[in-house]
């Protein structure tokens, strides 16, 4: 079937992806002697949809996977999704709320049935979208963190760590979301600067001699104060340390203590200490053995330890009443406006409350040492290397991990309680009952933090705790591709638990990507109205639909008009369809080692043009190859030209550059090497040179040119396939047979390797000279404003044998009527260009004044170059310290400039 006139990606993407998946091309390799290569997909939330960060990272992971699969490795890209405890429970609860039903009315078992039902109906959205992106994980091995096998691993780890003394139950301060009614991790807390107040309150000294004025931003927790603190070196309060104050309203006596934590410059230099409601105060309380008095209920109301008039009040209602009461007692000194960081739950936006609760914790100190040793020994490496410091700093300052959550959806903690509150940790209820001597038991209602099961992902998905062939082959995995924002919460925990439980690191390298931002460097967010959906970039989206997506469901609907205005201004016609390959090429080109990735649609437009260029180049090649002798019969003679050897040599260079780029995770450099070879070398130069050879060459030369056209294009498609899989497969199916390559799919073809024997330095040098001559000719035409249709003669002063060999190419590419060599250019007013020792002149009438001005400008440029070169060579430091070859190169440049200047001045003089 003939190749379509234009590249229409939608049909090609749908057709080829279905074929790849059904043919089993994504499945993990199992060749006995092949090296293993494995990437673990960071499991996206089962509630999620594909956002730009996913699409960016998935593109890079897929490029690596396809590259190693084609390189002959036993390659596994392990896919799966995370049960996302909080996020999923919220989604289902909101659906029930809309029906006027609460989960508590349903009961735990029925509610969990509803969650599983939702998961089966809607939980595969993101994996369908991953397929649209062309990703090639082994879908037959897809896992879900609540699968039976992974759940078994979670239980095994919890029980094992408990028996080793690494998991314990205790009362500690945690981040508490009063709306969700659960502890949450630091990652689920977003702290933003908000307007607030700082209040100064007088605490009466117990001996009646005066007051201590305390500065606080949280007066409602005053009722839980168990001390006030000053800095030990603050002379203002040195004589009061060890005395007591009366706690206003509560009328308790609390001590005045000294602690280095206190900032003498903040407020009055005196702070209230409430160990049960502030993380820093908790640490101070531990140091000074203070009692922790919790005065809030789990839904953030004042509890029964508070005076009667405050009990049951919301924390902020209580705040105002307490301030009013302090004012009435003459103890409220001042209220000043103050900027402060407010922690809010990322799901509910409720203000997070430090809460003293009974939780399950994992002891981290010993595990952290194993995590640090993995980096120090070189077992684990970060790319870029600077992220090692971030990883190390966190592990060196690690706190015990609260692993329990007060939710229903998740891995239920394998602990059972008897009527007296004693608990028994076991892999199942029967074992727990046996431990309890047959007493009736009730299982713990809490579930494990989602990050607990995620931390086991690299080995639980491979079958652990069973010793499976996959576990033996693929652990340690090869690389983890992830963002820097979860180095603490996920990466480090995977390392610690994998080392502790398997004795191996989970991956040998961690490639840390930047975060995808908009074209101005701003974070993409719903509230800013600057979110781009990768599927919209693939398929295109009309402006009205885009506006609706950006303005529907805003937390603050008042922002909708400004978001609509900005969106319509930025995308007046909506977003055009770029197709998957152009989007993937854009992501690869942006994948530098920086922290931020600025996504610009103009880049995507450029890479869509690249795909069109590759398509059209292939159409040209096929028109000149199909039905012709393409040199597949080795018995037929072929006469390869310098152009054939040059493009072959440049291809080897591209192979080497891309290979090096993949090994260094420099996807931007791989993309650039492919782009420059295809656009700048193959399309812009070789196809034009090939036209000359196919028109004027001998049968042997034409056969060689067709052979080169086909073989170079075929190898180029394999080179580019990991980044742009769809277009390369479609084109390769047409080109491969003409290049004598047979395979069912480009995915199964070998990845190209550089061949030093095909460097062809002499041919490369001659084609480089040809390119300079053609460019000089084009410069002359441009400066003289000659019409492209006007063919004029060119005379070149130089080596006649070289010039005559290159003449057909120069004539065709320079749009000339003829090219001739001469020992000396004729005396004429025509413009002259210099290429090394050669002088080029178009034989055409010129405007003397304009030509003098042009030469004068060039003389000024050359004189400037001479001045810079002379200055460098006159610098003793440069001459003494630079390598001899560098100095010699600079001397040669100076000599060349001087020679060129003499020729230009002579040319300028002739025009006077």
mmCIF file of N, CA and C in Angstrom, residues 33-78:
data_model
loop_
_atom_site.group_PDB
_atom_site.id
_atom_site.type_symbol
_atom_site.label_atom_id
_atom_site.label_comp_id
_atom_site.label_asym_id
_atom_site.label_seq_id
_atom_site.Cartn_x
_atom_site.Cartn_y
_atom_site.Cartn_z
ATOM 1 N N UNK A 33 20.802 -15.904 28.415
ATOM 2 C CA UNK A 33 22.103 -15.252 28.605
ATOM 3 C C UNK A 33 22.031 -13.727 28.538
ATOM 4 N N UNK A 34 20.874 -13.175 28.238
ATOM 5 C CA UNK A 34 20.777 -11.724 28.039
ATOM 6 C C UNK A 34 20.793 -10.993 29.377
ATOM 7 N N UNK A 35 21.396 -9.804 29.411
ATOM 8 C CA UNK A 35 21.362 -9.009 30.648
ATOM 9 C C UNK A 35 19.945 -8.541 30.944
ATOM 10 N N UNK A 36 19.647 -8.342 32.225
ATOM 11 C CA UNK A 36 18.311 -7.897 32.633
ATOM 12 C C UNK A 36 18.264 -6.381 32.713
ATOM 13 N N UNK A 37 17.135 -5.833 32.300
ATOM 14 C CA UNK A 37 16.896 -4.395 32.443
ATOM 15 C C UNK A 37 15.463 -4.227 32.917
ATOM 16 N N UNK A 38 15.292 -3.529 34.030
ATOM 17 C CA UNK A 38 13.956 -3.410 34.623
ATOM 18 C C UNK A 38 13.714 -2.001 35.130
ATOM 19 N N UNK A 39 12.540 -1.483 34.821
ATOM 20 C CA UNK A 39 12.072 -0.210 35.369
ATOM 21 C C UNK A 39 10.745 -0.461 36.059
ATOM 22 N N UNK A 40 10.608 0.064 37.259
ATOM 23 C CA UNK A 40 9.338 0.013 37.978
ATOM 24 C C UNK A 40 8.578 1.313 37.711
ATOM 25 N N UNK A 41 7.376 1.197 37.180
ATOM 26 C CA UNK A 41 6.535 2.380 37.026
ATOM 27 C C UNK A 41 6.138 2.878 38.411
ATOM 28 N N UNK A 42 6.454 4.127 38.762
ATOM 29 C CA UNK A 42 5.904 4.664 40.015
ATOM 30 C C UNK A 42 4.383 4.584 39.925
ATOM 31 N N UNK A 43 3.751 3.767 40.781
ATOM 32 C CA UNK A 43 2.320 3.489 40.550
ATOM 33 C C UNK A 43 1.457 4.721 40.738
ATOM 34 N N UNK A 44 0.812 5.184 39.679
ATOM 35 C CA UNK A 44 -0.068 6.346 39.839
ATOM 36 C C UNK A 44 -1.308 5.972 40.635
ATOM 37 N N UNK A 45 -1.924 6.964 41.249
ATOM 38 C CA UNK A 45 -3.151 6.718 42.006
ATOM 39 C C UNK A 45 -4.219 6.142 41.088
ATOM 40 N N UNK A 46 -4.921 5.153 41.582
ATOM 41 C CA UNK A 46 -5.970 4.527 40.782
ATOM 42 C C UNK A 46 -7.089 5.528 40.493
ATOM 43 N N UNK A 47 -7.164 6.587 41.287
ATOM 44 C CA UNK A 47 -8.164 7.646 41.061
ATOM 45 C C UNK A 47 -7.744 8.606 39.960
ATOM 46 N N UNK A 48 -6.492 8.519 39.532
ATOM 47 C CA UNK A 48 -5.893 9.612 38.776
ATOM 48 C C UNK A 48 -6.194 9.608 37.288
ATOM 49 N N UNK A 49 -5.842 10.720 36.678
ATOM 50 C CA UNK A 49 -5.809 10.838 35.228
ATOM 51 C C UNK A 49 -4.412 11.309 34.850
ATOM 52 N N UNK A 50 -4.062 11.086 33.612
ATOM 53 C CA UNK A 50 -2.711 11.369 33.145
ATOM 54 C C UNK A 50 -2.482 12.884 33.086
ATOM 55 N N UNK A 51 -1.569 13.392 33.916
ATOM 56 C CA UNK A 51 -1.230 14.811 33.837
ATOM 57 C C UNK A 51 0.133 14.974 33.154
ATOM 58 N N UNK A 52 0.553 16.207 33.000
ATOM 59 C CA UNK A 52 1.771 16.465 32.225
ATOM 60 C C UNK A 52 3.004 15.846 32.872
ATOM 61 N N UNK A 53 3.045 15.818 34.206
ATOM 62 C CA UNK A 53 4.180 15.194 34.882
ATOM 63 C C UNK A 53 4.254 13.712 34.598
ATOM 64 N N UNK A 54 3.073 13.030 34.650
ATOM 65 C CA UNK A 54 3.043 11.613 34.277
ATOM 66 C C UNK A 54 3.536 11.428 32.844
ATOM 67 N N UNK A 55 2.946 12.194 31.926
ATOM 68 C CA UNK A 55 3.262 12.013 30.508
ATOM 69 C C UNK A 55 4.748 12.221 30.241
ATOM 70 N N UNK A 56 5.326 13.206 30.909
ATOM 71 C CA UNK A 56 6.758 13.484 30.761
ATOM 72 C C UNK A 56 7.592 12.293 31.232
ATOM 73 N N UNK A 57 7.349 11.840 32.460
ATOM 74 C CA UNK A 57 8.145 10.746 33.009
ATOM 75 C C UNK A 57 7.877 9.432 32.273
ATOM 76 N N UNK A 58 6.630 9.182 31.894
ATOM 77 C CA UNK A 58 6.304 7.945 31.185
ATOM 78 C C UNK A 58 6.984 7.899 29.818
ATOM 79 N N UNK A 59 7.094 9.060 29.171
ATOM 80 C CA UNK A 59 7.815 9.117 27.897
ATOM 81 C C UNK A 59 9.262 8.689 28.079
ATOM 82 N N UNK A 60 9.897 9.190 29.134
ATOM 83 C CA UNK A 60 11.305 8.868 29.368
ATOM 84 C C UNK A 60 11.473 7.390 29.723
ATOM 85 N N UNK A 61 10.573 6.878 30.573
ATOM 86 C CA UNK A 61 10.661 5.462 30.930
ATOM 87 C C UNK A 61 10.434 4.567 29.716
ATOM 88 N N UNK A 62 9.495 4.956 28.869
ATOM 89 C CA UNK A 62 9.226 4.144 27.693
ATOM 90 C C UNK A 62 10.385 4.194 26.709
ATOM 91 N N UNK A 63 11.003 5.365 26.567
ATOM 92 C CA UNK A 63 12.166 5.473 25.683
ATOM 93 C C UNK A 63 13.282 4.542 26.161
ATOM 94 N N UNK A 64 13.541 4.532 27.463
ATOM 95 C CA UNK A 64 14.563 3.637 28.009
ATOM 96 C C UNK A 64 14.184 2.174 27.790
ATOM 97 N N UNK A 65 12.922 1.864 28.015
ATOM 98 C CA UNK A 65 12.455 0.483 27.869
ATOM 99 C C UNK A 65 12.606 0.006 26.425
ATOM 100 N N UNK A 66 12.154 0.819 25.485
ATOM 101 C CA UNK A 66 12.259 0.438 24.072
ATOM 102 C C UNK A 66 13.722 0.346 23.642
ATOM 103 N N UNK A 67 14.545 1.251 24.119
ATOM 104 C CA UNK A 67 15.974 1.244 23.776
ATOM 105 C C UNK A 67 16.627 -0.058 24.246
ATOM 106 N N UNK A 68 16.381 -0.444 25.489
ATOM 107 C CA UNK A 68 17.018 -1.653 26.022
ATOM 108 C C UNK A 68 16.396 -2.927 25.445
ATOM 109 N N UNK A 69 15.107 -2.875 25.162
ATOM 110 C CA UNK A 69 14.472 -4.039 24.539
ATOM 111 C C UNK A 69 15.097 -4.282 23.160
ATOM 112 N N UNK A 70 15.258 -3.215 22.375
ATOM 113 C CA UNK A 70 15.873 -3.346 21.040
ATOM 114 C C UNK A 70 17.357 -3.691 21.135
ATOM 115 N N UNK A 71 17.981 -3.347 22.268
ATOM 116 C CA UNK A 71 19.401 -3.646 22.459
ATOM 117 C C UNK A 71 19.630 -5.093 22.876
ATOM 118 N N UNK A 72 18.555 -5.860 23.026
ATOM 119 C CA UNK A 72 18.697 -7.282 23.312
ATOM 120 C C UNK A 72 18.614 -7.653 24.774
ATOM 121 N N UNK A 73 18.309 -6.691 25.655
ATOM 122 C CA UNK A 73 18.217 -7.000 27.078
ATOM 123 C C UNK A 73 16.886 -7.693 27.391
ATOM 124 N N UNK A 74 16.894 -8.511 28.448
ATOM 125 C CA UNK A 74 15.637 -9.010 29.021
ATOM 126 C C UNK A 74 14.983 -7.839 29.729
ATOM 127 N N UNK A 75 14.018 -7.230 29.083
ATOM 128 C CA UNK A 75 13.503 -5.943 29.541
ATOM 129 C C UNK A 75 12.112 -6.091 30.149
ATOM 130 N N UNK A 76 11.967 -5.556 31.358
ATOM 131 C CA UNK A 76 10.665 -5.510 32.021
ATOM 132 C C UNK A 76 10.384 -4.091 32.473
ATOM 133 N N UNK A 77 9.275 -3.548 31.988
ATOM 134 C CA UNK A 77 8.735 -2.314 32.569
ATOM 135 C C UNK A 77 7.480 -2.741 33.321
ATOM 136 N N UNK A 78 7.576 -2.722 34.645
ATOM 137 C CA UNK A 78 6.520 -3.245 35.510
ATOM 138 C C UNK A 78 5.463 -2.174 35.773
#
